[in-house]
XYZ file of C-alpha atoms in Angstrom:
700
model
C -8.227 -19.670 -7.958
C -10.141 -21.267 -10.806
C -12.041 -24.345 -9.945
C -11.654 -23.709 -6.539
C -14.295 -24.339 -3.855
C -15.029 -22.715 -0.408
C -16.826 -23.789 2.602
C -20.350 -21.872 2.155
C -19.056 -20.183 -0.613
C -21.311 -19.689 -3.910
C -24.683 -18.177 -5.205
C -26.464 -20.670 -2.671
C -24.781 -19.781 0.268
C -25.178 -16.356 -0.324
C -28.825 -16.123 -1.322
C -29.993 -19.194 0.259
C -32.619 -17.647 2.153
C -34.177 -16.521 -0.865
C -33.401 -13.080 -0.784
C -33.171 -11.729 -4.143
C -30.963 -8.851 -3.034
C -27.789 -10.969 -2.373
C -27.881 -12.287 -5.802
C -25.427 -9.703 -7.037
C -22.880 -10.860 -4.258
C -23.165 -14.412 -5.170
C -22.622 -13.650 -8.642
C -19.360 -11.836 -7.486
C -18.380 -14.980 -5.140
C -18.994 -17.155 -8.163
C -16.303 -15.142 -9.953
C -13.627 -15.375 -7.699
C -13.880 -19.079 -9.056
C -14.411 -18.297 -12.413
C -11.412 -19.385 -15.120
C -11.472 -15.897 -16.814
C -8.885 -14.082 -15.259
C -10.617 -10.546 -15.905
C -13.731 -11.871 -14.198
C -11.485 -13.129 -11.130
C -9.675 -9.775 -10.832
C -13.049 -7.836 -10.992
C -14.342 -9.767 -8.218
C -11.101 -9.563 -6.138
C -11.414 -5.564 -6.540
C -14.856 -5.822 -5.224
C -13.815 -8.025 -2.134
C -15.100 -5.371 0.356
C -18.498 -5.663 -1.154
C -18.630 -9.442 -0.622
C -17.104 -9.201 2.708
C -19.691 -6.658 3.793
C -22.758 -8.720 2.572
C -21.327 -11.733 4.179
C -20.695 -10.062 7.743
C -18.049 -9.897 9.819
C -18.274 -13.546 11.035
C -18.778 -15.169 7.789
C -15.995 -13.114 6.438
C -13.496 -14.632 8.974
C -14.681 -18.171 8.904
C -15.472 -18.535 5.367
C -13.889 -16.016 3.198
C -10.760 -15.360 4.335
C -9.844 -19.246 4.616
C -10.975 -19.682 1.205
C -8.739 -17.032 0.007
C -5.662 -18.374 1.832
C -6.248 -21.875 0.575
C -6.280 -20.615 -3.223
C -3.239 -18.148 -3.404
C -2.024 -19.624 -6.794
C -3.343 -17.186 -9.178
C -2.298 -14.913 -11.834
C 0.022 -12.204 -10.732
C -2.318 -9.469 -11.377
C -4.899 -10.913 -9.102
C -2.789 -11.705 -6.361
C -1.435 -7.829 -6.263
C -5.102 -6.709 -6.299
C -5.938 -9.404 -3.374
C -2.913 -8.098 -1.364
C -3.991 -4.372 -1.825
C -7.628 -5.117 -0.771
C -6.559 -7.066 2.381
C -4.585 -4.236 3.832
C -7.857 -2.361 4.413
C -9.825 -4.926 5.513
C -9.680 -4.783 9.417
C -13.203 -3.028 9.623
C -14.627 -6.030 7.560
C -13.375 -8.700 10.079
C -14.516 -7.089 13.156
C -11.931 -4.258 13.956
C -8.695 -4.440 15.773
C -9.442 -7.618 17.755
C -9.660 -9.520 14.801
C -7.078 -8.044 12.712
C -4.889 -11.191 13.203
C -7.609 -13.308 10.728
C -6.010 -11.241 8.079
C -2.367 -12.359 8.577
C -2.800 -15.915 6.890
C -3.655 -14.937 3.503
C -1.258 -11.966 3.476
C 1.783 -14.246 4.701
C 0.991 -16.622 2.172
C 1.287 -13.689 -0.610
C 4.532 -12.563 1.225
C 5.979 -15.661 -0.323
C 5.013 -15.924 -4.027
C 7.388 -15.389 -6.696
C 6.508 -12.133 -8.180
C 8.325 -9.228 -6.507
C 5.337 -6.550 -6.749
C 2.950 -8.966 -5.019
C 5.467 -9.340 -2.164
C 5.942 -5.822 -1.669
C 2.369 -5.195 -1.633
C 1.518 -8.087 0.942
C 4.383 -6.621 3.296
C 2.940 -2.911 2.648
C -0.271 -4.134 4.047
C 0.962 -6.153 6.506
C 2.627 -3.252 7.812
C -0.376 -1.404 7.874
C -2.321 -3.923 9.758
C 0.438 -4.515 12.301
C -0.285 -0.816 13.478
C -4.009 -1.989 14.162
C -2.827 -4.999 16.564
C -3.205 -4.626 20.339
C 0.224 -5.417 21.798
C -0.928 -8.485 23.338
C -2.305 -9.628 19.573
C 1.051 -8.490 18.065
C 3.089 -10.722 20.133
C 0.709 -13.561 19.929
C 0.146 -13.498 15.980
C 2.389 -10.806 14.522
C 5.786 -11.569 16.009
C 5.265 -15.103 15.260
C 4.569 -14.269 11.666
C 7.629 -12.509 11.023
C 9.751 -15.310 12.626
C 8.158 -17.789 10.208
C 8.893 -15.938 7.362
C 12.306 -15.178 8.524
C 13.026 -18.714 8.740
C 11.493 -19.849 5.528
C 12.880 -22.112 3.024
C 12.475 -19.964 0.185
C 14.643 -16.711 -0.327
C 11.223 -15.092 -1.204
C 9.747 -15.254 2.399
C 13.018 -14.250 3.891
C 13.243 -11.027 2.040
C 9.764 -10.064 2.872
C 10.530 -10.545 6.665
C 13.114 -7.943 6.248
C 10.227 -5.164 6.017
C 8.689 -6.281 9.019
C 11.012 -5.897 11.711
C 10.762 -2.101 12.474
C 6.889 -2.094 12.816
C 6.725 -4.913 15.566
C 9.877 -4.219 17.315
C 8.887 -1.005 19.152
C 5.894 -2.709 20.984
C 7.433 -5.841 21.711
C 8.702 -6.953 25.197
C 12.272 -6.987 26.149
C 12.498 -10.735 25.686
C 11.019 -10.674 21.995
C 13.209 -7.760 21.223
C 16.314 -10.059 21.466
C 14.868 -12.741 19.092
C 13.813 -10.087 16.820
C 17.204 -8.670 16.661
C 18.526 -11.899 16.291
C 16.426 -12.963 13.455
C 17.229 -9.738 11.636
C 21.239 -10.383 12.324
C 20.588 -13.861 10.816
C 19.217 -12.164 7.639
C 21.950 -9.905 7.276
C 24.421 -13.020 6.998
C 22.103 -14.959 4.923
C 23.646 -17.361 2.081
C 21.155 -15.863 -0.317
C 22.433 -12.410 -1.983
C 18.793 -11.406 -2.603
C 17.887 -11.745 1.210
C 21.255 -9.610 1.971
C 20.417 -6.834 -0.287
C 16.997 -6.593 1.312
C 18.110 -6.740 4.850
C 20.587 -3.983 3.810
C 17.607 -1.708 2.410
C 15.773 -2.144 5.753
C 19.109 -1.640 7.950
C 18.806 2.034 8.559
C 14.801 1.757 8.932
C 15.299 -0.880 11.698
C 18.101 1.147 13.249
C 15.807 3.885 13.906
C 13.780 2.103 16.090
C 16.269 0.287 17.998
C 17.803 1.736 21.466
C 21.042 3.486 20.884
C 23.143 0.807 22.820
C 21.836 -1.816 20.246
C 22.557 0.518 17.291
C 26.598 0.402 18.580
C 26.596 -3.004 19.443
C 24.642 -4.801 16.782
C 23.400 -2.492 14.107
C 27.247 -1.069 13.391
C 28.780 -4.196 13.085
C 26.062 -5.515 10.641
C 26.549 -2.164 8.627
C 30.497 -2.874 8.417
C 29.751 -6.406 6.944
C 27.099 -5.291 4.735
C 29.429 -2.590 3.424
C 32.326 -5.194 2.526
C 30.025 -7.477 1.162
C 31.321 -9.671 -1.952
C 28.155 -8.512 -3.678
C 28.194 -4.525 -4.836
C 24.393 -4.726 -5.010
C 24.752 -5.648 -1.137
C 27.329 -2.704 -0.600
C 25.723 0.048 -2.274
C 22.360 -0.234 -0.176
C 24.565 -0.042 2.878
C 25.685 3.472 1.934
C 22.279 4.228 1.945
C 21.661 2.899 5.467
C 24.996 4.828 6.543
C 22.592 8.002 6.402
C 20.223 6.658 8.883
C 22.778 5.319 11.287
C 24.918 8.334 11.216
C 22.061 10.726 12.376
C 21.792 8.324 15.540
C 25.489 8.733 16.709
C 27.561 11.226 18.127
C 30.605 12.523 16.562
C 33.083 10.587 18.226
C 31.228 7.593 17.754
C 30.856 8.571 14.157
C 34.629 9.054 13.901
C 35.148 5.565 15.418
C 32.318 3.301 14.111
C 31.198 4.582 10.855
C 33.672 7.035 9.220
C 36.410 4.130 8.185
C 33.414 2.325 6.533
C 32.560 5.157 4.728
C 35.726 6.347 3.446
C 36.115 2.550 2.268
C 32.795 2.918 0.022
C 33.966 6.023 -1.163
C 37.084 4.423 -2.836
C 35.078 1.106 -3.434
C 36.385 -0.924 -6.499
C 32.718 -0.998 -7.863
C 31.606 1.945 -9.778
C 28.158 1.542 -8.560
C 28.934 1.795 -4.600
C 30.945 4.894 -5.614
C 27.993 6.245 -7.458
C 25.822 5.564 -4.394
C 27.903 7.757 -2.229
C 27.916 10.536 -4.717
C 24.200 10.366 -5.112
C 23.866 10.378 -1.332
C 26.698 12.830 -0.477
C 24.388 15.842 0.484
C 22.383 13.740 3.254
C 25.481 12.313 4.310
C 27.236 15.733 4.694
C 23.814 16.742 6.938
C 24.162 13.689 8.921
C 28.046 13.704 9.702
C 28.226 17.258 10.701
C 30.394 20.400 9.426
C 33.796 18.852 11.280
C 33.837 15.242 9.605
C 32.549 17.160 6.284
C 35.758 19.034 6.209
C 38.051 16.627 7.752
C 36.680 13.498 5.460
C 34.281 14.620 2.960
C 35.777 17.125 1.231
C 38.667 15.178 0.080
C 36.410 12.149 -0.499
C 34.215 14.539 -2.857
C 37.385 15.608 -4.664
C 38.261 12.052 -5.449
C 34.361 11.625 -6.837
C 34.724 14.781 -9.224
C 37.576 13.192 -10.646
C 36.567 9.598 -10.575
C 37.517 7.083 -13.863
C 33.961 6.727 -14.489
C 31.805 9.116 -16.030
C 28.661 8.099 -14.172
C 30.243 8.583 -10.767
C 31.423 12.202 -11.826
C 28.023 13.343 -13.170
C 26.329 12.247 -9.985
C 29.120 14.264 -8.161
C 28.530 17.200 -10.267
C 24.992 17.359 -9.325
C 25.810 17.790 -5.739
C 28.190 20.596 -6.257
C 25.764 23.533 -5.424
C 24.009 21.355 -2.301
C 27.502 20.727 -1.019
C 28.731 24.434 -0.923
C 25.327 25.481 0.462
C 25.642 23.264 3.280
C 29.513 24.151 4.295
C 29.605 26.345 7.363
C 29.142 29.916 6.541
C 32.191 30.842 8.195
C 35.061 30.128 6.037
C 32.540 28.574 3.136
C 34.151 30.946 0.464
C 37.664 30.085 1.001
C 36.894 26.046 1.058
C 35.071 26.536 -2.378
C 37.686 28.572 -3.838
C 40.576 26.519 -2.824
C 39.008 22.838 -2.568
C 36.361 22.873 -4.894
C 36.658 25.173 -7.667
C 39.873 23.739 -9.153
C 38.123 20.347 -9.732
C 34.893 22.348 -11.171
C 37.152 23.901 -13.851
C 38.480 20.479 -14.880
C 34.821 19.415 -15.460
C 33.805 22.294 -17.492
C 36.132 20.621 -20.115
C 35.383 16.988 -19.405
C 34.964 14.400 -22.145
C 31.778 13.394 -21.437
C 28.609 15.576 -22.066
C 26.416 14.269 -19.467
C 29.195 15.057 -16.787
C 29.279 18.762 -18.352
C 25.405 18.843 -18.600
C 25.292 17.802 -14.930
C 27.612 20.483 -13.874
C 26.070 23.275 -16.192
C 22.861 22.394 -14.369
C 24.116 23.547 -11.039
C 27.223 25.901 -11.580
C 25.297 29.033 -12.034
C 24.037 28.832 -8.287
C 27.502 29.172 -7.141
C 27.193 32.598 -7.949
C 24.910 33.638 -5.185
C 27.056 31.965 -2.584
C 30.574 33.538 -3.892
C 29.393 36.995 -4.747
C 29.980 39.234 -7.503
C 33.655 39.660 -7.303
C 34.422 36.015 -7.462
C 31.556 35.271 -9.846
C 33.024 37.610 -12.309
C 36.479 36.799 -11.933
C 36.237 32.863 -11.701
C 32.833 31.652 -12.544
C 32.086 33.942 -15.551
C 34.848 32.530 -17.861
C 33.286 28.953 -17.028
C 29.840 30.096 -18.070
C 30.992 31.537 -21.166
C 33.057 28.370 -22.013
C 29.746 26.631 -21.348
C 27.790 28.824 -23.842
C 29.966 27.858 -26.526
C 30.085 23.999 -25.727
C 29.126 21.767 -28.570
C 26.695 19.934 -26.479
C 23.030 21.653 -26.755
C 22.021 20.191 -23.236
C 25.018 22.117 -21.719
C 24.249 25.159 -23.295
C 20.576 24.822 -22.415
C 21.340 24.357 -18.706
C 23.150 27.486 -18.567
C 20.684 29.315 -20.020
C 17.952 28.021 -17.888
C 19.731 28.832 -14.802
C 20.419 32.644 -15.896
C 18.118 34.169 -13.191
C 21.043 33.192 -10.709
C 23.556 35.097 -12.591
C 21.288 38.090 -13.062
C 20.615 38.699 -9.231
C 24.387 38.838 -8.807
C 26.196 40.462 -11.970
C 23.339 41.130 -14.389
C 23.166 39.485 -17.350
C 24.742 42.203 -19.557
C 28.097 40.499 -18.844
C 26.778 37.384 -20.988
C 24.898 38.938 -23.401
C 27.720 38.809 -26.440
C 28.106 35.079 -25.796
C 24.459 34.316 -24.688
C 23.176 35.561 -28.354
C 25.162 32.850 -30.287
C 24.121 30.222 -27.849
C 20.572 30.974 -28.019
C 20.587 31.084 -32.011
C 22.342 27.630 -32.269
C 19.647 26.175 -29.714
C 16.689 27.833 -31.447
C 18.036 26.060 -34.677
C 18.900 22.904 -33.275
C 17.973 19.898 -35.545
C 16.378 18.200 -32.364
C 12.792 19.494 -31.793
C 12.850 18.958 -28.125
C 15.992 21.344 -27.879
C 14.189 24.003 -29.762
C 10.974 23.688 -27.571
C 13.224 23.811 -24.277
C 14.642 27.102 -25.421
C 11.367 28.775 -26.405
C 10.041 28.049 -22.778
C 12.965 30.375 -21.251
C 12.516 33.101 -23.990
C 9.734 34.708 -21.384
C 12.590 34.876 -19.029
C 15.670 35.967 -21.122
C 13.260 38.899 -22.458
C 12.600 39.903 -19.215
C 16.350 40.072 -18.157
C 17.737 41.440 -21.682
C 15.041 44.014 -21.946
C 12.715 44.984 -24.882
C 15.470 46.777 -26.875
C 17.998 43.844 -26.792
C 15.171 41.630 -27.661
C 13.870 43.273 -30.555
C 17.303 43.685 -32.164
C 18.602 39.986 -31.267
C 15.764 37.834 -30.530
C 12.267 38.832 -32.258
C 13.179 37.272 -35.499
C 13.948 34.069 -33.754
C 10.450 34.070 -32.142
C 8.659 34.505 -35.427
C 10.650 32.122 -36.888
C 9.383 29.170 -34.397
C 5.910 30.062 -35.764
C 6.440 28.480 -39.145
C 8.375 25.658 -37.702
C 7.743 22.334 -39.261
C 6.829 20.668 -36.001
C 3.529 21.418 -34.666
C 4.616 21.461 -30.768
C 7.329 23.902 -32.001
C 4.442 26.315 -33.423
C 2.107 25.842 -30.495
C 4.904 26.923 -28.065
C 5.795 29.649 -30.050
C 2.279 30.953 -29.961
C 2.212 30.561 -26.138
C 5.618 32.392 -25.895
C 4.250 35.489 -28.004
C 1.296 35.978 -25.388
C 3.851 35.893 -22.515
C 6.061 38.382 -24.390
C 2.906 40.870 -24.853
C 2.331 40.297 -20.979
C 5.704 41.371 -20.506
C 6.327 44.353 -22.852
C 2.561 45.576 -22.986
C 0.079 46.094 -25.671
C 1.811 48.971 -27.456
C 4.791 46.612 -28.117
C 2.694 44.228 -29.419
C 0.911 46.390 -31.772
C 3.713 47.863 -33.414
C 6.195 44.714 -33.248
C 4.297 41.491 -33.021
C 0.807 41.724 -34.529
C 1.537 43.220 -38.084
C 4.263 40.137 -38.509
C 1.611 37.603 -37.113
C -1.094 39.080 -39.615
C 1.127 38.666 -42.560
C 1.181 35.264 -42.265
C -2.601 35.084 -43.036
C -1.497 35.116 -46.885
C 1.305 32.370 -46.796
C 0.701 29.716 -49.070
C 1.125 27.063 -46.285
C -2.449 26.178 -44.846
C -0.397 25.326 -41.696
C 1.037 28.688 -41.259
C -2.166 30.473 -42.160
C -3.713 28.272 -39.413
C -0.678 29.673 -36.982
C -2.177 33.028 -37.556
C -5.410 32.135 -35.991
C -4.003 30.346 -33.074
C -1.587 33.456 -32.557
C -4.875 35.675 -32.908
C -6.649 33.572 -30.080
C -3.643 33.574 -27.796
C -2.909 37.103 -28.398
C -6.666 38.820 -28.307
C -7.251 38.671 -24.493
C -3.527 40.140 -23.744
C -3.982 42.876 -26.528
C -7.441 43.995 -25.459
C -10.698 45.069 -27.283
C -8.991 47.790 -29.597
C -6.201 46.235 -31.262
C -8.227 42.887 -31.717
C -11.442 44.801 -32.960
C -9.320 46.862 -35.269
C -6.369 44.772 -36.588
C -7.112 40.955 -35.966
C -10.857 40.825 -36.675
C -10.589 41.982 -40.111
C -8.080 39.195 -40.919
C -9.980 36.520 -39.345
C -13.249 37.468 -41.357
C -11.022 37.486 -44.382
C -9.966 34.117 -43.892
C -13.180 32.710 -43.695
C -13.171 32.428 -47.643
C -10.189 30.411 -47.543
C -10.302 27.260 -49.782
C -8.862 24.961 -47.139
C -11.859 23.576 -44.838
C -9.127 23.182 -41.939
C -8.631 27.119 -41.989
C -12.232 27.987 -42.324
C -13.294 25.772 -39.115
C -10.607 27.202 -37.177
C -11.988 30.862 -38.132
C -15.004 29.525 -36.429
C -13.377 28.623 -33.552
C -11.333 31.905 -33.466
C -14.377 33.788 -33.521
C -15.984 31.876 -30.536
C -12.758 32.785 -28.574
C -12.527 36.327 -29.453
C -16.212 36.938 -29.036
C -15.950 37.710 -25.705
C -13.722 40.498 -26.177
C -15.371 42.075 -28.984
C -18.246 44.776 -28.676
C -21.858 44.363 -29.644
C -21.612 46.350 -32.486
C -18.890 44.020 -34.125
C -20.422 40.929 -33.239
C -23.780 41.866 -35.073
C -22.221 43.596 -37.935
C -19.243 41.537 -39.010
C -19.276 38.196 -36.978
C -22.938 37.289 -37.476
C -23.044 37.308 -41.327
C -19.670 35.431 -41.704
C -20.510 32.532 -39.079
C -24.061 32.349 -40.751
C -22.164 31.868 -43.970
C -20.147 29.349 -42.442
C -23.032 27.519 -41.039
C -24.148 26.747 -44.783
C -20.808 25.524 -45.629
C -20.498 22.278 -47.746
C -17.880 20.819 -45.345
C -19.425 19.046 -42.362
C -16.639 19.980 -39.630
C -17.106 23.739 -40.699
C -20.693 23.694 -40.458
C -20.523 22.362 -36.943
C -17.721 24.635 -35.495
C -19.702 27.676 -37.136
C -22.946 26.442 -35.368
C -20.849 25.987 -32.045
C -19.683 29.408 -32.335
C -23.185 30.965 -32.944
C -24.406 29.023 -30.059
C -21.655 29.750 -27.413
C -21.669 33.555 -28.470
C -25.672 33.748 -28.316
C -25.598 31.834 -25.028
C -23.099 34.362 -23.306
C -24.765 37.216 -24.411
C -27.929 35.993 -22.999
C -26.307 35.043 -19.682
C -24.736 38.702 -19.591
C -27.934 40.653 -20.330
C -31.121 38.615 -19.919
C -31.296 35.184 -18.070
C -33.339 32.911 -20.098
C -35.215 29.863 -18.698
C -33.998 26.572 -19.810
C -37.012 25.631 -22.051
C -36.231 29.060 -23.904
C -32.912 28.328 -24.771
C -32.407 28.135 -28.686
C -31.200 24.679 -29.606
C -28.526 24.226 -32.183
C -26.134 21.525 -32.759
C -23.410 22.080 -30.049
C -26.063 22.895 -27.688
C -27.350 19.421 -28.359
C -25.439 17.202 -25.690
C -26.018 14.116 -27.942
C -24.535 15.729 -31.054
C -21.445 13.518 -31.839
C -18.817 14.144 -34.627
C -18.317 11.299 -36.950
C -15.864 10.354 -39.624
C -16.526 11.233 -43.252
C -18.501 8.879 -45.328
C -16.935 7.412 -48.376
C -18.981 9.693 -50.610
C -19.023 12.754 -48.619
C -16.973 15.999 -50.337
C -13.706 16.205 -48.466
C -12.898 19.775 -50.209
C -9.909 20.065 -52.660
C -7.293 19.809 -49.687
C -6.885 16.488 -47.537
C -4.357 17.204 -44.613
C -1.943 14.713 -43.552
C -3.467 14.915 -39.914
C -6.817 14.471 -38.512
C -8.796 17.673 -38.387
C -9.728 16.847 -35.104
C -8.826 14.420 -32.553
C -12.388 13.144 -31.941
C -12.112 11.586 -35.721
C -9.987 8.970 -34.544
C -11.181 8.131 -30.997
C -15.089 7.868 -32.595
C -13.871 5.923 -35.838
C -15.763 2.818 -34.408
C -18.921 4.742 -33.770
C -22.005 3.788 -36.407
C -23.304 6.681 -38.088
C -26.190 8.408 -36.399
C -29.287 10.084 -37.714
C -28.060 13.596 -38.354
C -29.704 16.343 -36.765
C -29.822 19.525 -38.610
C -31.336 22.186 -36.118
C -32.457 25.704 -37.447
C -29.720 28.316 -36.216
C -31.308 31.186 -34.947
C -34.997 31.608 -33.749
C -38.383 32.721 -35.694
C -40.756 35.332 -33.714
C -43.684 33.468 -35.595
C -43.761 30.528 -38.238
C -42.684 32.049 -41.447
C -40.743 34.845 -40.305
C -37.095 34.908 -41.219
C -34.327 33.631 -38.577
C -32.845 36.675 -36.663
C -30.024 37.071 -34.186
C -29.606 39.996 -31.911
C -26.133 39.879 -30.222
C -27.381 41.436 -26.933
C -29.883 38.704 -27.179
C -32.911 40.802 -26.146
C -35.042 39.633 -28.878
C -34.191 35.939 -27.882
C -35.314 36.399 -24.311
C -38.355 38.716 -24.715
C -40.217 37.697 -27.864
C -39.156 34.648 -29.694
C -40.619 31.335 -29.427
C -37.441 28.921 -29.754
C -37.809 25.726 -31.452
C -35.664 22.782 -32.480
C -36.379 21.599 -36.092
C -34.982 18.402 -36.597
C -34.759 17.113 -40.184
C -34.137 13.675 -40.466
C -31.554 13.253 -43.619
C -30.901 9.567 -43.288
C -31.970 6.274 -41.800
C -28.575 5.778 -40.033
C -26.773 2.592 -39.785
């Protein structure tokens, strides 16, 4: 659009009457012609604002022609324009003038970039619903015909998506013309056009009369399903689902099934893959009778296909296929016609096939019942639990609840344990992470005794994993286990092991102790937190690593609501005050944050205080920013590999700001020492709170 001019479009036109309020609109209009792509894009995104300012008349007569004549911009700008125009009906005067939006969208529907064309078609479909029947025939249908007969394939592909929205409201004479246009696109010389027509065939069939479906759509489907391009044939399979839903059983057998059988045995694996992928939808569309006579044999062939991708897609559909079979005789069909092929897939050479099967095979146990599960499925489960591929073992474990409902998990426990141990120690951290997420489910099914004996040590080992995501997930896992097994179990089994880690030489493991305490404190309650966890946290306040110390402050703020007033006053208060004077700026900041948070909570619970009476500390100050350390600031003896807080990286560009050192606590009168009443009574009743801001540097 750069350099283009529109009639009456510009600052002078928008603000020619001297009204300064229209100047911003004039700027937006000028930006439509700016050479800077970003400015043009910003202006296009505010096109509705420009239209509102110009009014419906000038939008129709000036803005839209200008946009129509200058469709040669960057794809990103055109995409935004196509999206905006779809919501423009009200800005051009309502449905009576919706046809004014068609010219620019018609131009956009012919551009080379696919995403722009798709968005233009989406907007055209939206606007078509706002046309009156008369306007639809006068303006929209001719547009569809022009696109369908365009010289470039781009316009013809766009036309394919518009037939279904204009056909239902067209007159009978026009309907025949529309069907003829669609037929010509289905036999177009360009594969891209035939692909587009095949993708919209099912959608178009749904709005046609049944006789037209039989006489016109079915032959088109047959031709597209035998197209020389496999990319066209596979899209015809998708259309088959919609067409099958419209026909009777006899018509299905005569008109559709021969083509579908041919697709299931197509020479291209992509077509067979599509049949496998859409198998459940096809099964529901054709009904139980044809499923038993035609689809079951086709499914058997797909399960033993020579291409692994096809076998994997078919394996994914095993459970759905079995669930959709008629209840009467379902068990016999599965046992005789499906299960033999499943047994072969359990030992397939391709791990993706085995993994796909493992994700659904457990669901068969609820369909086949206890006896068949124990006799036929259990050996398959056990074999998959010993599979060399971790994804297979993981998929079996993730669906254990299905088997537990039928036969109980004890049947699997002996084979389950080695599989869990191997997954827990897998070299891929994502595999370890996945098994952690299933541990609470396993714990509930196996029971506390089995868990303590076999799996407890694994859960503790994850806490010292070298990957942070694993340690974090292990911490969350402990909290869920405590919620499942109770506080007494936690006090005797988990808490002592967690607290021992506070003396670990690795500072990351010591920090994990704090993270565990944060997670466990709420689940364990006040007594365990105060007597067992709090002393360890307070002791760690003297850690030599600043990362640990400021996490102590964060932990005290986290567990503060659980502690009683006495513990806050006598134990937490002195430690936080000491950390508030720490040489490390991060420790100091989080200590003051904790003091502010705990004190604010205490006041809120006991004595509501006016805003003007709130104690001001860093952390309560909304203008307080974290900043990176300066080159001469003391970083302590220990420099961690990772940033101590995420804000450091994000705010690295910020200039150094004037530091504020508010006084922590409050004074009853000048000269008196600071005090902190945990119940906040003193703050609320007798203290005048002041903010002492001390400038320690001129800033940058």
